[in-house]
Amino acid sequence: MAVDEHYNEHGGFPKFETAKVEPEYGELIEALRRVQDLAVSVDMPADALKAALAQTQQLVATMEPHVVPERKTPAGRVPRLPGRGSLLMLPWTVEKFDADGVRSRGVFRRFHLGGNGAAHGGTLPLLFDDLFGLTQHAYGRPISRTAYLHVNYRKITPLNQPLVVEGHVDKVEGRKTFISATLKNEDGELIADSDALMVQLLPGQQ
């Protein structure tokens, strides 16, 4: 496995360090995810809509004074939380993280609905891309960017059903890391599979 002597020079990428957060942080992220689920699920009358708007504006006012630069926010830096505490990432939990591969488990929620009870097709590349980043990191590869990502949709991706995504490094060629992954249900049925090329950044590249 490679050791990147220029880790801190690649496009300003900070070295990953686990963030220390209060217990309420995880509860806040989960509550915000529930708000996301509800926001795409409800049809409120005017009075309820106005009340929800006022409460949301109050929440914004409470949080806004505490905005910090990217390197200081705990979002995405709390491995024990689903989605590592990031609202952008799917709320999945990493079960395995080592040089042999990365495995994560979770569900697609109502917020991820594409239509007719299925997850939006665009959420799968997000799931796979995040997994590939974790996979190349677990393998010991240097900071890299996704050069391409291909997804094969084998079955409809259901909402609110436990699924497992697992990826591993297939081969390394210089700055290139080739990775593949599968998404399956708990019965082992293949939902989708993906392969990607991650390319190591040169010093100063973003």
mmCIF file with all atom_site columns, C-alpha atoms in Angstrom:
data_model
loop_
_atom_site.group_PDB
_atom_site.id
_atom_site.type_symbol
_atom_site.label_atom_id
_atom_site.label_alt_id
_atom_site.label_comp_id
_atom_site.label_asym_id
_atom_site.label_entity_id
_atom_site.label_seq_id
_atom_site.pdbx_PDB_ins_code
_atom_site.Cartn_x
_atom_site.Cartn_y
_atom_site.Cartn_z
_atom_site.occupancy
_atom_site.B_iso_or_equiv
_atom_site.pdbx_formal_charge
_atom_site.auth_seq_id
_atom_site.auth_comp_id
_atom_site.auth_asym_id
_atom_site.auth_atom_id
_atom_site.pdbx_PDB_model_num
ATOM 1   C CA . MET A 1 1   ? 0.000   0.000   0.000   1.00 0.00 ? 1   MET A CA 1
ATOM 2   C CA . ALA A 1 2   ? 1.269   3.441   -0.952  1.00 0.00 ? 2   ALA A CA 1
ATOM 3   C CA . VAL A 1 3   ? 2.226   6.201   1.407   1.00 0.00 ? 3   VAL A CA 1
ATOM 4   C CA . ASP A 1 4   ? 1.433   9.649   0.070   1.00 0.00 ? 4   ASP A CA 1
ATOM 5   C CA . GLU A 1 5   ? 4.260   12.022  1.024   1.00 0.00 ? 5   GLU A CA 1
ATOM 6   C CA . HIS A 1 6   ? 2.286   14.992  -0.336  1.00 0.00 ? 6   HIS A CA 1
ATOM 7   C CA . TYR A 1 7   ? -1.053  14.240  1.370   1.00 0.00 ? 7   TYR A CA 1
ATOM 8   C CA . ASN A 1 8   ? -1.593  17.786  2.613   1.00 0.00 ? 8   ASN A CA 1
ATOM 9   C CA . GLU A 1 9   ? -0.721  19.398  -0.725  1.00 0.00 ? 9   GLU A CA 1
ATOM 10  C CA . HIS A 1 10  ? -3.486  17.922  -2.846  1.00 0.00 ? 10  HIS A CA 1
ATOM 11  C CA . GLY A 1 11  ? -5.973  20.669  -3.623  1.00 0.00 ? 11  GLY A CA 1
ATOM 12  C CA . GLY A 1 12  ? -6.252  21.726  -0.009  1.00 0.00 ? 12  GLY A CA 1
ATOM 13  C CA . PHE A 1 13  ? -7.714  18.403  1.054   1.00 0.00 ? 13  PHE A CA 1
ATOM 14  C CA . PRO A 1 14  ? -7.408  18.245  4.850   1.00 0.00 ? 14  PRO A CA 1
ATOM 15  C CA . LYS A 1 15  ? -6.062  15.134  6.498   1.00 0.00 ? 15  LYS A CA 1
ATOM 16  C CA . PHE A 1 16  ? -9.086  13.292  7.848   1.00 0.00 ? 16  PHE A CA 1
ATOM 17  C CA . GLU A 1 17  ? -9.449  13.427  11.606  1.00 0.00 ? 17  GLU A CA 1
ATOM 18  C CA . THR A 1 18  ? -12.453 12.137  13.508  1.00 0.00 ? 18  THR A CA 1
ATOM 19  C CA . ALA A 1 19  ? -14.514 15.002  14.911  1.00 0.00 ? 19  ALA A CA 1
ATOM 20  C CA . LYS A 1 20  ? -15.499 15.059  18.565  1.00 0.00 ? 20  LYS A CA 1
ATOM 21  C CA . VAL A 1 21  ? -19.183 15.937  18.926  1.00 0.00 ? 21  VAL A CA 1
ATOM 22  C CA . GLU A 1 22  ? -21.788 16.106  21.646  1.00 0.00 ? 22  GLU A CA 1
ATOM 23  C CA . PRO A 1 23  ? -24.360 13.266  21.738  1.00 0.00 ? 23  PRO A CA 1
ATOM 24  C CA . GLU A 1 24  ? -27.016 15.717  20.560  1.00 0.00 ? 24  GLU A CA 1
ATOM 25  C CA . TYR A 1 25  ? -25.226 16.168  17.229  1.00 0.00 ? 25  TYR A CA 1
ATOM 26  C CA . GLY A 1 26  ? -26.244 12.731  16.013  1.00 0.00 ? 26  GLY A CA 1
ATOM 27  C CA . GLU A 1 27  ? -29.791 13.352  17.215  1.00 0.00 ? 27  GLU A CA 1
ATOM 28  C CA . LEU A 1 28  ? -29.853 16.667  15.343  1.00 0.00 ? 28  LEU A CA 1
ATOM 29  C CA . ILE A 1 29  ? -28.705 15.066  12.087  1.00 0.00 ? 29  ILE A CA 1
ATOM 30  C CA . GLU A 1 30  ? -31.339 12.338  12.404  1.00 0.00 ? 30  GLU A CA 1
ATOM 31  C CA . ALA A 1 31  ? -34.035 14.926  13.141  1.00 0.00 ? 31  ALA A CA 1
ATOM 32  C CA . LEU A 1 32  ? -32.983 16.914  10.071  1.00 0.00 ? 32  LEU A CA 1
ATOM 33  C CA . ARG A 1 33  ? -33.148 13.742  7.970   1.00 0.00 ? 33  ARG A CA 1
ATOM 34  C CA . ARG A 1 34  ? -36.665 13.172  9.235   1.00 0.00 ? 34  ARG A CA 1
ATOM 35  C CA . VAL A 1 35  ? -37.512 16.735  8.198   1.00 0.00 ? 35  VAL A CA 1
ATOM 36  C CA . GLN A 1 36  ? -36.166 15.930  4.731   1.00 0.00 ? 36  GLN A CA 1
ATOM 37  C CA . ASP A 1 37  ? -38.360 12.819  4.573   1.00 0.00 ? 37  ASP A CA 1
ATOM 38  C CA . LEU A 1 38  ? -41.405 14.798  5.644   1.00 0.00 ? 38  LEU A CA 1
ATOM 39  C CA . ALA A 1 39  ? -40.700 17.750  3.348   1.00 0.00 ? 39  ALA A CA 1
ATOM 40  C CA . VAL A 1 40  ? -41.153 15.502  0.303   1.00 0.00 ? 40  VAL A CA 1
ATOM 41  C CA . SER A 1 41  ? -44.098 13.592  1.816   1.00 0.00 ? 41  SER A CA 1
ATOM 42  C CA . VAL A 1 42  ? -46.602 16.134  3.132   1.00 0.00 ? 42  VAL A CA 1
ATOM 43  C CA . ASP A 1 43  ? -49.304 18.372  1.681   1.00 0.00 ? 43  ASP A CA 1
ATOM 44  C CA . MET A 1 44  ? -50.004 20.849  4.485   1.00 0.00 ? 44  MET A CA 1
ATOM 45  C CA . PRO A 1 45  ? -52.854 23.319  4.847   1.00 0.00 ? 45  PRO A CA 1
ATOM 46  C CA . ALA A 1 46  ? -51.928 27.004  5.006   1.00 0.00 ? 46  ALA A CA 1
ATOM 47  C CA . ASP A 1 47  ? -51.808 27.274  8.810   1.00 0.00 ? 47  ASP A CA 1
ATOM 48  C CA . ALA A 1 48  ? -49.534 24.256  9.203   1.00 0.00 ? 48  ALA A CA 1
ATOM 49  C CA . LEU A 1 49  ? -47.347 25.492  6.340   1.00 0.00 ? 49  LEU A CA 1
ATOM 50  C CA . LYS A 1 50  ? -46.922 28.894  7.986   1.00 0.00 ? 50  LYS A CA 1
ATOM 51  C CA . ALA A 1 51  ? -46.089 27.273  11.327  1.00 0.00 ? 51  ALA A CA 1
ATOM 52  C CA . ALA A 1 52  ? -43.519 24.973  9.726   1.00 0.00 ? 52  ALA A CA 1
ATOM 53  C CA . LEU A 1 53  ? -41.961 27.911  7.875   1.00 0.00 ? 53  LEU A CA 1
ATOM 54  C CA . ALA A 1 54  ? -41.672 29.967  11.074  1.00 0.00 ? 54  ALA A CA 1
ATOM 55  C CA . GLN A 1 55  ? -40.077 27.063  12.948  1.00 0.00 ? 55  GLN A CA 1
ATOM 56  C CA . THR A 1 56  ? -37.652 26.409  10.126  1.00 0.00 ? 56  THR A CA 1
ATOM 57  C CA . GLN A 1 57  ? -36.667 30.060  9.939   1.00 0.00 ? 57  GLN A CA 1
ATOM 58  C CA . GLN A 1 58  ? -36.038 29.999  13.691  1.00 0.00 ? 58  GLN A CA 1
ATOM 59  C CA . LEU A 1 59  ? -33.822 26.927  13.270  1.00 0.00 ? 59  LEU A CA 1
ATOM 60  C CA . VAL A 1 60  ? -31.844 28.711  10.553  1.00 0.00 ? 60  VAL A CA 1
ATOM 61  C CA . ALA A 1 61  ? -31.407 31.708  12.838  1.00 0.00 ? 61  ALA A CA 1
ATOM 62  C CA . THR A 1 62  ? -30.154 29.422  15.639  1.00 0.00 ? 62  THR A CA 1
ATOM 63  C CA . MET A 1 63  ? -27.623 27.597  13.454  1.00 0.00 ? 63  MET A CA 1
ATOM 64  C CA . GLU A 1 64  ? -26.374 30.361  11.151  1.00 0.00 ? 64  GLU A CA 1
ATOM 65  C CA . PRO A 1 65  ? -24.091 32.148  13.653  1.00 0.00 ? 65  PRO A CA 1
ATOM 66  C CA . HIS A 1 66  ? -22.096 28.924  14.065  1.00 0.00 ? 66  HIS A CA 1
ATOM 67  C CA . VAL A 1 67  ? -21.036 28.382  10.431  1.00 0.00 ? 67  VAL A CA 1
ATOM 68  C CA . VAL A 1 68  ? -17.358 27.358  10.221  1.00 0.00 ? 68  VAL A CA 1
ATOM 69  C CA . PRO A 1 69  ? -14.933 26.581  7.359   1.00 0.00 ? 69  PRO A CA 1
ATOM 70  C CA . GLU A 1 70  ? -15.045 23.156  5.697   1.00 0.00 ? 70  GLU A CA 1
ATOM 71  C CA . ARG A 1 71  ? -12.109 21.807  7.683   1.00 0.00 ? 71  ARG A CA 1
ATOM 72  C CA . LYS A 1 72  ? -13.751 22.573  11.033  1.00 0.00 ? 72  LYS A CA 1
ATOM 73  C CA . THR A 1 73  ? -17.293 21.298  10.575  1.00 0.00 ? 73  THR A CA 1
ATOM 74  C CA . PRO A 1 74  ? -17.958 17.832  12.047  1.00 0.00 ? 74  PRO A CA 1
ATOM 75  C CA . ALA A 1 75  ? -20.230 16.931  9.109   1.00 0.00 ? 75  ALA A CA 1
ATOM 76  C CA . GLY A 1 76  ? -18.706 13.923  7.352   1.00 0.00 ? 76  GLY A CA 1
ATOM 77  C CA . ARG A 1 77  ? -16.131 13.367  10.079  1.00 0.00 ? 77  ARG A CA 1
ATOM 78  C CA . VAL A 1 78  ? -18.048 11.257  12.590  1.00 0.00 ? 78  VAL A CA 1
ATOM 79  C CA . PRO A 1 79  ? -17.572 7.643   11.400  1.00 0.00 ? 79  PRO A CA 1
ATOM 80  C CA . ARG A 1 80  ? -19.842 6.160   14.087  1.00 0.00 ? 80  ARG A CA 1
ATOM 81  C CA . LEU A 1 81  ? -22.867 8.057   12.741  1.00 0.00 ? 81  LEU A CA 1
ATOM 82  C CA . PRO A 1 82  ? -24.890 7.057   9.658   1.00 0.00 ? 82  PRO A CA 1
ATOM 83  C CA . GLY A 1 83  ? -23.467 8.878   6.662   1.00 0.00 ? 83  GLY A CA 1
ATOM 84  C CA . ARG A 1 84  ? -20.611 9.985   8.954   1.00 0.00 ? 84  ARG A CA 1
ATOM 85  C CA . GLY A 1 85  ? -22.867 12.780  10.194  1.00 0.00 ? 85  GLY A CA 1
ATOM 86  C CA . SER A 1 86  ? -23.315 14.390  6.764   1.00 0.00 ? 86  SER A CA 1
ATOM 87  C CA . LEU A 1 87  ? -26.775 15.178  5.415   1.00 0.00 ? 87  LEU A CA 1
ATOM 88  C CA . LEU A 1 88  ? -25.480 14.864  1.847   1.00 0.00 ? 88  LEU A CA 1
ATOM 89  C CA . MET A 1 89  ? -24.333 11.288  2.314   1.00 0.00 ? 89  MET A CA 1
ATOM 90  C CA . LEU A 1 90  ? -26.844 8.484   2.509   1.00 0.00 ? 90  LEU A CA 1
ATOM 91  C CA . PRO A 1 91  ? -27.451 7.534   6.160   1.00 0.00 ? 91  PRO A CA 1
ATOM 92  C CA . TRP A 1 92  ? -25.651 4.213   5.960   1.00 0.00 ? 92  TRP A CA 1
ATOM 93  C CA . THR A 1 93  ? -23.373 2.672   8.585   1.00 0.00 ? 93  THR A CA 1
ATOM 94  C CA . VAL A 1 94  ? -19.928 1.265   7.750   1.00 0.00 ? 94  VAL A CA 1
ATOM 95  C CA . GLU A 1 95  ? -19.552 -2.325  8.977   1.00 0.00 ? 95  GLU A CA 1
ATOM 96  C CA . LYS A 1 96  ? -16.175 -3.204  7.460   1.00 0.00 ? 96  LYS A CA 1
ATOM 97  C CA . PHE A 1 97  ? -13.248 -0.937  6.635   1.00 0.00 ? 97  PHE A CA 1
ATOM 98  C CA . ASP A 1 98  ? -9.903  -2.467  5.753   1.00 0.00 ? 98  ASP A CA 1
ATOM 99  C CA . ALA A 1 99  ? -7.561  -3.150  2.851   1.00 0.00 ? 99  ALA A CA 1
ATOM 100 C CA . ASP A 1 100 ? -9.765  -6.048  1.685   1.00 0.00 ? 100 ASP A CA 1
ATOM 101 C CA . GLY A 1 101 ? -12.708 -3.718  1.138   1.00 0.00 ? 101 GLY A CA 1
ATOM 102 C CA . VAL A 1 102 ? -15.474 -1.644  2.658   1.00 0.00 ? 102 VAL A CA 1
ATOM 103 C CA . ARG A 1 103 ? -19.001 -2.763  3.483   1.00 0.00 ? 103 ARG A CA 1
ATOM 104 C CA . SER A 1 104 ? -21.875 -0.510  4.500   1.00 0.00 ? 104 SER A CA 1
ATOM 105 C CA . ARG A 1 105 ? -25.503 -1.189  5.391   1.00 0.00 ? 105 ARG A CA 1
ATOM 106 C CA . GLY A 1 106 ? -28.580 1.012   5.312   1.00 0.00 ? 106 GLY A CA 1
ATOM 107 C CA . VAL A 1 107 ? -31.827 1.958   3.608   1.00 0.00 ? 107 VAL A CA 1
ATOM 108 C CA . PHE A 1 108 ? -33.007 4.445   1.028   1.00 0.00 ? 108 PHE A CA 1
ATOM 109 C CA . ARG A 1 109 ? -35.532 6.693   2.759   1.00 0.00 ? 109 ARG A CA 1
ATOM 110 C CA . ARG A 1 110 ? -38.595 8.589   1.544   1.00 0.00 ? 110 ARG A CA 1
ATOM 111 C CA . PHE A 1 111 ? -36.332 11.579  0.814   1.00 0.00 ? 111 PHE A CA 1
ATOM 112 C CA . HIS A 1 112 ? -34.595 9.428   -1.839  1.00 0.00 ? 112 HIS A CA 1
ATOM 113 C CA . LEU A 1 113 ? -37.824 8.584   -3.698  1.00 0.00 ? 113 LEU A CA 1
ATOM 114 C CA . GLY A 1 114 ? -37.626 8.763   -7.469  1.00 0.00 ? 114 GLY A CA 1
ATOM 115 C CA . GLY A 1 115 ? -41.118 7.499   -8.200  1.00 0.00 ? 115 GLY A CA 1
ATOM 116 C CA . ASN A 1 116 ? -43.430 4.510   -7.895  1.00 0.00 ? 116 ASN A CA 1
ATOM 117 C CA . GLY A 1 117 ? -41.868 3.418   -4.608  1.00 0.00 ? 117 GLY A CA 1
ATOM 118 C CA . ALA A 1 118 ? -38.309 3.196   -5.939  1.00 0.00 ? 118 ALA A CA 1
ATOM 119 C CA . ALA A 1 119 ? -35.192 5.129   -5.022  1.00 0.00 ? 119 ALA A CA 1
ATOM 120 C CA . HIS A 1 120 ? -34.174 7.832   -7.498  1.00 0.00 ? 120 HIS A CA 1
ATOM 121 C CA . GLY A 1 121 ? -31.608 6.439   -9.914  1.00 0.00 ? 121 GLY A CA 1
ATOM 122 C CA . GLY A 1 122 ? -29.273 9.338   -9.183  1.00 0.00 ? 122 GLY A CA 1
ATOM 123 C CA . THR A 1 123 ? -28.897 8.319   -5.545  1.00 0.00 ? 123 THR A CA 1
ATOM 124 C CA . LEU A 1 124 ? -27.060 5.135   -6.471  1.00 0.00 ? 124 LEU A CA 1
ATOM 125 C CA . PRO A 1 125 ? -24.019 6.865   -8.035  1.00 0.00 ? 125 PRO A CA 1
ATOM 126 C CA . LEU A 1 126 ? -23.797 8.961   -4.850  1.00 0.00 ? 126 LEU A CA 1
ATOM 127 C CA . LEU A 1 127 ? -23.826 5.814   -2.720  1.00 0.00 ? 127 LEU A CA 1
ATOM 128 C CA . PHE A 1 128 ? -21.207 4.107   -4.872  1.00 0.00 ? 128 PHE A CA 1
ATOM 129 C CA . ASP A 1 129 ? -18.985 7.178   -5.236  1.00 0.00 ? 129 ASP A CA 1
ATOM 130 C CA . ASP A 1 130 ? -18.828 7.681   -1.491  1.00 0.00 ? 130 ASP A CA 1
ATOM 131 C CA . LEU A 1 131 ? -18.066 3.985   -1.025  1.00 0.00 ? 131 LEU A CA 1
ATOM 132 C CA . PHE A 1 132 ? -15.270 4.133   -3.606  1.00 0.00 ? 132 PHE A CA 1
ATOM 133 C CA . GLY A 1 133 ? -13.667 7.043   -1.786  1.00 0.00 ? 133 GLY A CA 1
ATOM 134 C CA . LEU A 1 134 ? -13.743 5.077   1.456   1.00 0.00 ? 134 LEU A CA 1
ATOM 135 C CA . THR A 1 135 ? -12.485 1.939   -0.286  1.00 0.00 ? 135 THR A CA 1
ATOM 136 C CA . GLN A 1 136 ? -9.417  3.518   -1.839  1.00 0.00 ? 136 GLN A CA 1
ATOM 137 C CA . HIS A 1 137 ? -8.665  5.209   1.487   1.00 0.00 ? 137 HIS A CA 1
ATOM 138 C CA . ALA A 1 138 ? -8.980  1.920   3.398   1.00 0.00 ? 138 ALA A CA 1
ATOM 139 C CA . TYR A 1 139 ? -6.659  0.307   0.846   1.00 0.00 ? 139 TYR A CA 1
ATOM 140 C CA . GLY A 1 140 ? -4.025  2.937   1.620   1.00 0.00 ? 140 GLY A CA 1
ATOM 141 C CA . ARG A 1 141 ? -4.177  4.801   -1.670  1.00 0.00 ? 141 ARG A CA 1
ATOM 142 C CA . PRO A 1 142 ? -3.372  8.530   -1.818  1.00 0.00 ? 142 PRO A CA 1
ATOM 143 C CA . ILE A 1 143 ? -5.960  11.305  -2.139  1.00 0.00 ? 143 ILE A CA 1
ATOM 144 C CA . SER A 1 144 ? -7.753  10.736  -5.453  1.00 0.00 ? 144 SER A CA 1
ATOM 145 C CA . ARG A 1 145 ? -10.614 12.033  -7.564  1.00 0.00 ? 145 ARG A CA 1
ATOM 146 C CA . THR A 1 146 ? -13.211 9.986   -9.421  1.00 0.00 ? 146 THR A CA 1
ATOM 147 C CA . ALA A 1 147 ? -12.295 9.829   -13.121 1.00 0.00 ? 147 ALA A CA 1
ATOM 148 C CA . TYR A 1 148 ? -15.301 7.735   -14.126 1.00 0.00 ? 148 TYR A CA 1
ATOM 149 C CA . LEU A 1 149 ? -18.071 5.789   -12.446 1.00 0.00 ? 149 LEU A CA 1
ATOM 150 C CA . HIS A 1 150 ? -20.353 3.288   -14.189 1.00 0.00 ? 150 HIS A CA 1
ATOM 151 C CA . VAL A 1 151 ? -23.533 1.865   -12.654 1.00 0.00 ? 151 VAL A CA 1
ATOM 152 C CA . ASN A 1 152 ? -25.515 -1.163  -13.821 1.00 0.00 ? 152 ASN A CA 1
ATOM 153 C CA . TYR A 1 153 ? -29.085 -1.064  -12.522 1.00 0.00 ? 153 TYR A CA 1
ATOM 154 C CA . ARG A 1 154 ? -30.090 -4.722  -12.130 1.00 0.00 ? 154 ARG A CA 1
ATOM 155 C CA . LYS A 1 155 ? -33.326 -4.369  -10.134 1.00 0.00 ? 155 LYS A CA 1
ATOM 156 C CA . ILE A 1 156 ? -35.554 -1.605  -8.832  1.00 0.00 ? 156 ILE A CA 1
ATOM 157 C CA . THR A 1 157 ? -33.951 -0.159  -5.710  1.00 0.00 ? 157 THR A CA 1
ATOM 158 C CA . PRO A 1 158 ? -36.589 -0.265  -2.944  1.00 0.00 ? 158 PRO A CA 1
ATOM 159 C CA . LEU A 1 159 ? -37.171 2.254   -0.184  1.00 0.00 ? 159 LEU A CA 1
ATOM 160 C CA . ASN A 1 160 ? -37.027 1.366   3.520   1.00 0.00 ? 160 ASN A CA 1
ATOM 161 C CA . GLN A 1 161 ? -35.568 -2.091  2.965   1.00 0.00 ? 161 GLN A CA 1
ATOM 162 C CA . PRO A 1 162 ? -32.154 -3.027  4.431   1.00 0.00 ? 162 PRO A CA 1
ATOM 163 C CA . LEU A 1 163 ? -29.485 -3.179  1.737   1.00 0.00 ? 163 LEU A CA 1
ATOM 164 C CA . VAL A 1 164 ? -25.759 -3.864  1.740   1.00 0.00 ? 164 VAL A CA 1
ATOM 165 C CA . VAL A 1 165 ? -23.139 -2.209  -0.456  1.00 0.00 ? 165 VAL A CA 1
ATOM 166 C CA . GLU A 1 166 ? -19.625 -3.619  -0.629  1.00 0.00 ? 166 GLU A CA 1
ATOM 167 C CA . GLY A 1 167 ? -16.584 -2.548  -2.632  1.00 0.00 ? 167 GLY A CA 1
ATOM 168 C CA . HIS A 1 168 ? -12.965 -3.545  -3.102  1.00 0.00 ? 168 HIS A CA 1
ATOM 169 C CA . VAL A 1 169 ? -9.900  -2.521  -5.087  1.00 0.00 ? 169 VAL A CA 1
ATOM 170 C CA . ASP A 1 170 ? -9.464  -4.594  -8.239  1.00 0.00 ? 170 ASP A CA 1
ATOM 171 C CA . LYS A 1 171 ? -6.059  -3.315  -9.343  1.00 0.00 ? 171 LYS A CA 1
ATOM 172 C CA . VAL A 1 172 ? -3.657  -0.397  -9.138  1.00 0.00 ? 172 VAL A CA 1
ATOM 173 C CA . GLU A 1 173 ? -1.749  1.065   -12.055 1.00 0.00 ? 173 GLU A CA 1
ATOM 174 C CA . GLY A 1 174 ? 0.477   3.954   -11.064 1.00 0.00 ? 174 GLY A CA 1
ATOM 175 C CA . ARG A 1 175 ? -1.821  6.839   -10.109 1.00 0.00 ? 175 ARG A CA 1
ATOM 176 C CA . LYS A 1 176 ? -4.908  4.827   -11.072 1.00 0.00 ? 176 LYS A CA 1
ATOM 177 C CA . THR A 1 177 ? -7.021  2.749   -8.692  1.00 0.00 ? 177 THR A CA 1
ATOM 178 C CA . PHE A 1 178 ? -9.735  0.533   -10.195 1.00 0.00 ? 178 PHE A CA 1
ATOM 179 C CA . ILE A 1 179 ? -12.566 -0.319  -7.806  1.00 0.00 ? 179 ILE A CA 1
ATOM 180 C CA . SER A 1 180 ? -15.807 -2.281  -8.098  1.00 0.00 ? 180 SER A CA 1
ATOM 181 C CA . ALA A 1 181 ? -18.821 -2.716  -5.841  1.00 0.00 ? 181 ALA A CA 1
ATOM 182 C CA . THR A 1 182 ? -22.175 -4.424  -5.494  1.00 0.00 ? 182 THR A CA 1
ATOM 183 C CA . LEU A 1 183 ? -25.463 -3.414  -3.906  1.00 0.00 ? 183 LEU A CA 1
ATOM 184 C CA . LYS A 1 184 ? -27.564 -6.326  -2.626  1.00 0.00 ? 184 LYS A CA 1
ATOM 185 C CA . ASN A 1 185 ? -30.611 -6.940  -0.468  1.00 0.00 ? 185 ASN A CA 1
ATOM 186 C CA . GLU A 1 186 ? -30.467 -9.061  2.665   1.00 0.00 ? 186 GLU A CA 1
ATOM 187 C CA . ASP A 1 187 ? -31.309 -12.158 0.621   1.00 0.00 ? 187 ASP A CA 1
ATOM 188 C CA . GLY A 1 188 ? -28.193 -11.620 -1.463  1.00 0.00 ? 188 GLY A CA 1
ATOM 189 C CA . GLU A 1 189 ? -30.065 -10.544 -4.589  1.00 0.00 ? 189 GLU A CA 1
ATOM 190 C CA . LEU A 1 190 ? -28.092 -8.130  -6.749  1.00 0.00 ? 190 LEU A CA 1
ATOM 191 C CA . ILE A 1 191 ? -29.736 -4.696  -6.984  1.00 0.00 ? 191 ILE A CA 1
ATOM 192 C CA . ALA A 1 192 ? -26.934 -2.866  -8.786  1.00 0.00 ? 192 ALA A CA 1
ATOM 193 C CA . ASP A 1 193 ? -23.207 -3.022  -9.388  1.00 0.00 ? 193 ASP A CA 1
ATOM 194 C CA . SER A 1 194 ? -20.650 -0.402  -10.218 1.00 0.00 ? 194 SER A CA 1
ATOM 195 C CA . ASP A 1 195 ? -17.036 0.098   -11.205 1.00 0.00 ? 195 ASP A CA 1
ATOM 196 C CA . ALA A 1 196 ? -14.917 3.209   -11.092 1.00 0.00 ? 196 ALA A CA 1
ATOM 197 C CA . LEU A 1 197 ? -11.501 4.665   -11.733 1.00 0.00 ? 197 LEU A CA 1
ATOM 198 C CA . MET A 1 198 ? -9.949  6.842   -9.046  1.00 0.00 ? 198 MET A CA 1
ATOM 199 C CA . VAL A 1 199 ? -6.926  8.917   -10.065 1.00 0.00 ? 199 VAL A CA 1
ATOM 200 C CA . GLN A 1 200 ? -4.345  10.155  -7.564  1.00 0.00 ? 200 GLN A CA 1
ATOM 201 C CA . LEU A 1 201 ? -4.028  13.929  -7.455  1.00 0.00 ? 201 LEU A CA 1
ATOM 202 C CA . LEU A 1 202 ? -0.665  15.503  -8.118  1.00 0.00 ? 202 LEU A CA 1
ATOM 203 C CA . PRO A 1 203 ? 0.729   18.069  -5.664  1.00 0.00 ? 203 PRO A CA 1
ATOM 204 C CA . GLY A 1 204 ? -1.354  21.224  -5.874  1.00 0.00 ? 204 GLY A CA 1
ATOM 205 C CA . GLN A 1 205 ? -4.147  19.646  -7.914  1.00 0.00 ? 205 GLN A CA 1
ATOM 206 C CA . GLN A 1 206 ? -7.765  20.004  -6.844  1.00 0.00 ? 206 GLN A CA 1
#
